mmCIF file of C-alpha atoms in Angstrom:
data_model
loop_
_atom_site.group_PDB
_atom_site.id
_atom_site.type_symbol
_atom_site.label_atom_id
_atom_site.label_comp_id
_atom_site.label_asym_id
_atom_site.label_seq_id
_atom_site.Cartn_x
_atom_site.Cartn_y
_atom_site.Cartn_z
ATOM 1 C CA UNK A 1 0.000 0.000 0.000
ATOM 2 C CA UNK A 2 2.638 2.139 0.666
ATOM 3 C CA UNK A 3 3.958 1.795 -2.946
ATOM 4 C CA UNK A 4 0.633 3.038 -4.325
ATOM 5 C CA UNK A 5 0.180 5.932 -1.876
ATOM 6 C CA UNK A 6 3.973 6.575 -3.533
ATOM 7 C CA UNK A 7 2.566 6.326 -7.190
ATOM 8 C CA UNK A 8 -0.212 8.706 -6.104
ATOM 9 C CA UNK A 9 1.946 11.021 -4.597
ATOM 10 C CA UNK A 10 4.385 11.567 -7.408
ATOM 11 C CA UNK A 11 1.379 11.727 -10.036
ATOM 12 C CA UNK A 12 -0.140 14.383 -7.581
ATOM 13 C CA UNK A 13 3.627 16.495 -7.439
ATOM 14 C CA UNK A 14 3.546 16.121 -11.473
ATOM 15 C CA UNK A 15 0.750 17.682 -11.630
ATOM 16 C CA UNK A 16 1.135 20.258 -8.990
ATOM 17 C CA UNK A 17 -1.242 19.270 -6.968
ATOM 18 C CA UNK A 18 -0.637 19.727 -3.585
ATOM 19 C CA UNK A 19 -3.021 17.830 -1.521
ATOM 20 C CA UNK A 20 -4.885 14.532 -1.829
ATOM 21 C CA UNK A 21 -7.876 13.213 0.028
ATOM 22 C CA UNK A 22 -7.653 10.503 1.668
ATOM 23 C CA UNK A 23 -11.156 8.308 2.988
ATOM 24 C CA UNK A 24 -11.904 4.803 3.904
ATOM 25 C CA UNK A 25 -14.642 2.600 4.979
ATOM 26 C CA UNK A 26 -15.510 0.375 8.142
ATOM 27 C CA UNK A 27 -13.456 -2.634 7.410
ATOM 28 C CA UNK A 28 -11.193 -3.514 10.637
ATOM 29 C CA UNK A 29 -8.294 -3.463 8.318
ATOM 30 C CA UNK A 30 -8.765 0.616 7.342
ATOM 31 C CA UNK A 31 -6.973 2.147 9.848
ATOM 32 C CA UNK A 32 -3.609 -0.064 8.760
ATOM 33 C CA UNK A 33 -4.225 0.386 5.341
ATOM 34 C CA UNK A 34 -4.800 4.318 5.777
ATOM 35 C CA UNK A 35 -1.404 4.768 7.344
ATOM 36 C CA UNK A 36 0.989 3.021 4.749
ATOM 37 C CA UNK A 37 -1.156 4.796 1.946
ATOM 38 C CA UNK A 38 -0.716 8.323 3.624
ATOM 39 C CA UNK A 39 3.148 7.345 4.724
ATOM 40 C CA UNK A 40 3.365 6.970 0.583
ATOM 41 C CA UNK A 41 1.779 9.840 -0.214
ATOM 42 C CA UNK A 42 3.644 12.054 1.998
ATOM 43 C CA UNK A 43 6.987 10.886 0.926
ATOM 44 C CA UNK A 44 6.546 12.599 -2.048
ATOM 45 C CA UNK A 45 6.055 15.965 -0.113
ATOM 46 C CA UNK A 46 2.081 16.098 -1.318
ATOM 47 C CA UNK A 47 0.110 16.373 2.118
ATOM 48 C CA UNK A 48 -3.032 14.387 2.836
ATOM 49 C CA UNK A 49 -5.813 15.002 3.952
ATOM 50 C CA UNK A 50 -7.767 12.445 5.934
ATOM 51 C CA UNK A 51 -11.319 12.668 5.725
ATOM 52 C CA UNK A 52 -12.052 9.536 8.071
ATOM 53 C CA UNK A 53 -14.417 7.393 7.465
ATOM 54 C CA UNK A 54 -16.958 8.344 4.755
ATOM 55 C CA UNK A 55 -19.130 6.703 1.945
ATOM 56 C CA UNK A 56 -17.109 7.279 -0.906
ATOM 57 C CA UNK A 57 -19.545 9.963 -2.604
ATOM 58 C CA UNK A 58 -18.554 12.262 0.400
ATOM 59 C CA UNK A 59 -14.393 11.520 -0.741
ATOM 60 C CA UNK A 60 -15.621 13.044 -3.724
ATOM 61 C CA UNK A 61 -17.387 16.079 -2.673
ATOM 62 C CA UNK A 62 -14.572 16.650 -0.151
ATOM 63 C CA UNK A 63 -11.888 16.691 -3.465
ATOM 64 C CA UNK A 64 -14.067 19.444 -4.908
ATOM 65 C CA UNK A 65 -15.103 21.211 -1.483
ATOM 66 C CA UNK A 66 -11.229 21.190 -0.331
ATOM 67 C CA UNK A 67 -10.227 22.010 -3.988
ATOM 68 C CA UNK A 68 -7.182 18.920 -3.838
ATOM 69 C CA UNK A 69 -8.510 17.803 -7.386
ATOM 70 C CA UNK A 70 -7.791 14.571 -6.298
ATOM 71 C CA UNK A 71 -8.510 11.791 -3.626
ATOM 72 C CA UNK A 72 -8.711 8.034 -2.602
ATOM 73 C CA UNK A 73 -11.094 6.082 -0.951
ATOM 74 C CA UNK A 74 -9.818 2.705 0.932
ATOM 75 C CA UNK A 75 -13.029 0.244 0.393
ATOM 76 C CA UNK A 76 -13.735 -3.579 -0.286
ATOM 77 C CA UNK A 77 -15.147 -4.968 -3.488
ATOM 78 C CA UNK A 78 -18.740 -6.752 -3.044
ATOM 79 C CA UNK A 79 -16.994 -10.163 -3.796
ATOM 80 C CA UNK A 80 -19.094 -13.206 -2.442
ATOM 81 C CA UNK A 81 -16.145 -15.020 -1.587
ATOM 82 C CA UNK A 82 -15.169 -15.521 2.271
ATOM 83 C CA UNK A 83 -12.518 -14.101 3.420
ATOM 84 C CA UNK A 84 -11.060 -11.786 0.207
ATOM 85 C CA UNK A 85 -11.786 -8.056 1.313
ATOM 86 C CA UNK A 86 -9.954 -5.740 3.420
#
């Protein structure tokens, strides 16, 4: 996770932006996942900003409200497989 919070971060610095949101959901797993993401991001030198834990429609208002033109939310697929999300 940390990689991709890395790959977001350097897209972000290309193109100057200098923020990106950052939500998840309620999985058990979020708050772990939410750190390495962030601790990629922010080794770019783009700054986060955590919005907690929102339904991803409010990670996109937040983008536009907080004008980082860009964000991520961490969330689960619907798979019907035990055992596979989060």
């Amino acid at each position: 996770m940390r990689f991709i919070g890395a790959a977001l971060g350097s897209e972000a610095a290309d193109r100057k932006l200098p923020a990106i949101c950052v939500g998840r959901d309620g999985r058990l797993s979020g708050p772990l996942l939410r750190d390495a993401l962030v601790a990629g991001i922010t080794s770019t030198g783009t700054d986060v900003i955590d919005v907690g834990m929102v339904p991803t429609p409010v990670l996109y208002f937040s983008t536009v409200h907080l004008d980082t033109g860009s964000g991520v939310e961490i969330t689960g697929s619907a798979t019907i497989l035990p055992n596979t999300t989060g």
